[in-house]
Amino acid sequence: MVIKVFLATASGSTAIKKKQQDVVGFLETLKVEYTPLDIACNEDNRMWMRQNVPEDMKPSNGIPLPPQIFNEESYCGDYETFFNAKEDNSVYAFLGLPPPPGSKEAMQAEKSCVVENGTHTKEETHAEGNSDESLKARIEEDEEAEEEADEDKDEDSQPMSEEEEDLQSEEEEELRQLEDEDEAEAPEEEEDE
């Protein structure tokens, strides 16, 4: 899948330039491959973009402004919808891409698949085969990703707010509970065999 970002390299608008830089910079930070398509120098790109932005997403004057984002031929959105997805930690869903393991978006998707008692939904269990082994692997991936994220933090970064610390503590506690449940279930499975 190719993410296409329609940009205007020769725009006189500072606001448009900042929006374009924000989108491109964030995609580069996430290491999402994309193709920038200039609408200022290429009339075909401009016409394609204008024709493929859905009518309900066009401004009142009917001319969509850059940046506009597509996944192949599918319209993803403009700067405002991109910004909202960024704020909600759902950029990969916005782009129509699977989130990488260990990302916040992947963890949110993981939590939505876990039922209150800590077991996985039937679809997930069947799709993965042995849910205990895959759960352990995911927990290890999450821990590794968290360690890498901690290592990557700048020395000059702001201290975490109390809300962030509480959220991190809750996530760590959930991981410990899942590990404890897995360890408790492992001897029971051996006895059943």
Tab-separated table of N, CA and C in Angstrom, residues 130-133 182 184-193:
chain	number	residue	atom	x	y	z
A	130	ASN	N	-2.435	-21.119	19.815
A	130	ASN	CA	-2.221	-21.162	21.253
A	130	ASN	C	-2.140	-19.742	21.783
A	131	SER	N	-3.192	-19.283	22.408
A	131	SER	CA	-3.246	-17.890	22.850
A	131	SER	C	-2.269	-17.601	23.984
A	132	ASP	N	-1.940	-18.617	24.811
A	132	ASP	CA	-1.005	-18.384	25.908
A	132	ASP	C	0.380	-18.030	25.395
A	133	GLU	N	0.864	-18.787	24.410
A	133	GLU	CA	2.185	-18.509	23.863
A	133	GLU	C	2.210	-17.168	23.142
A	182	ASP	N	-0.880	-16.220	33.098
A	182	ASP	CA	-0.261	-17.179	32.183
A	182	ASP	C	0.523	-18.235	32.950
A	184	ALA	N	0.018	-19.170	36.012
A	184	ALA	CA	-0.915	-20.012	36.757
A	184	ALA	C	-1.595	-21.025	35.836
A	185	GLU	N	-1.870	-20.642	34.602
A	185	GLU	CA	-2.544	-21.530	33.658
A	185	GLU	C	-1.601	-22.576	33.091
A	186	ALA	N	-0.309	-22.282	32.989
A	186	ALA	CA	0.646	-23.208	32.382
A	186	ALA	C	0.686	-24.548	33.106
A	187	PRO	N	0.778	-24.622	34.461
A	187	PRO	CA	0.778	-25.940	35.134
A	187	PRO	C	-0.540	-26.690	34.932
A	188	GLU	N	-1.656	-25.967	34.877
A	188	GLU	CA	-2.947	-26.622	34.671
A	188	GLU	C	-3.000	-27.297	33.318
A	189	GLU	N	-2.447	-26.679	32.300
A	189	GLU	CA	-2.448	-27.256	30.964
A	189	GLU	C	-1.600	-28.510	30.918
A	190	GLU	N	-0.435	-28.506	31.633
A	190	GLU	CA	0.433	-29.669	31.647
A	190	GLU	C	-0.262	-30.840	32.329
A	191	GLU	N	-1.024	-30.560	33.391
A	191	GLU	CA	-1.749	-31.609	34.094
A	191	GLU	C	-2.842	-32.210	33.211
A	192	ASP	N	-3.494	-31.369	32.388
A	192	ASP	CA	-4.557	-31.840	31.504
A	192	ASP	C	-4.016	-32.802	30.454
A	193	GLU	N	-2.774	-32.623	30.035
A	193	GLU	CA	-2.196	-33.450	28.983
A	193	GLU	C	-1.795	-34.752	29.568
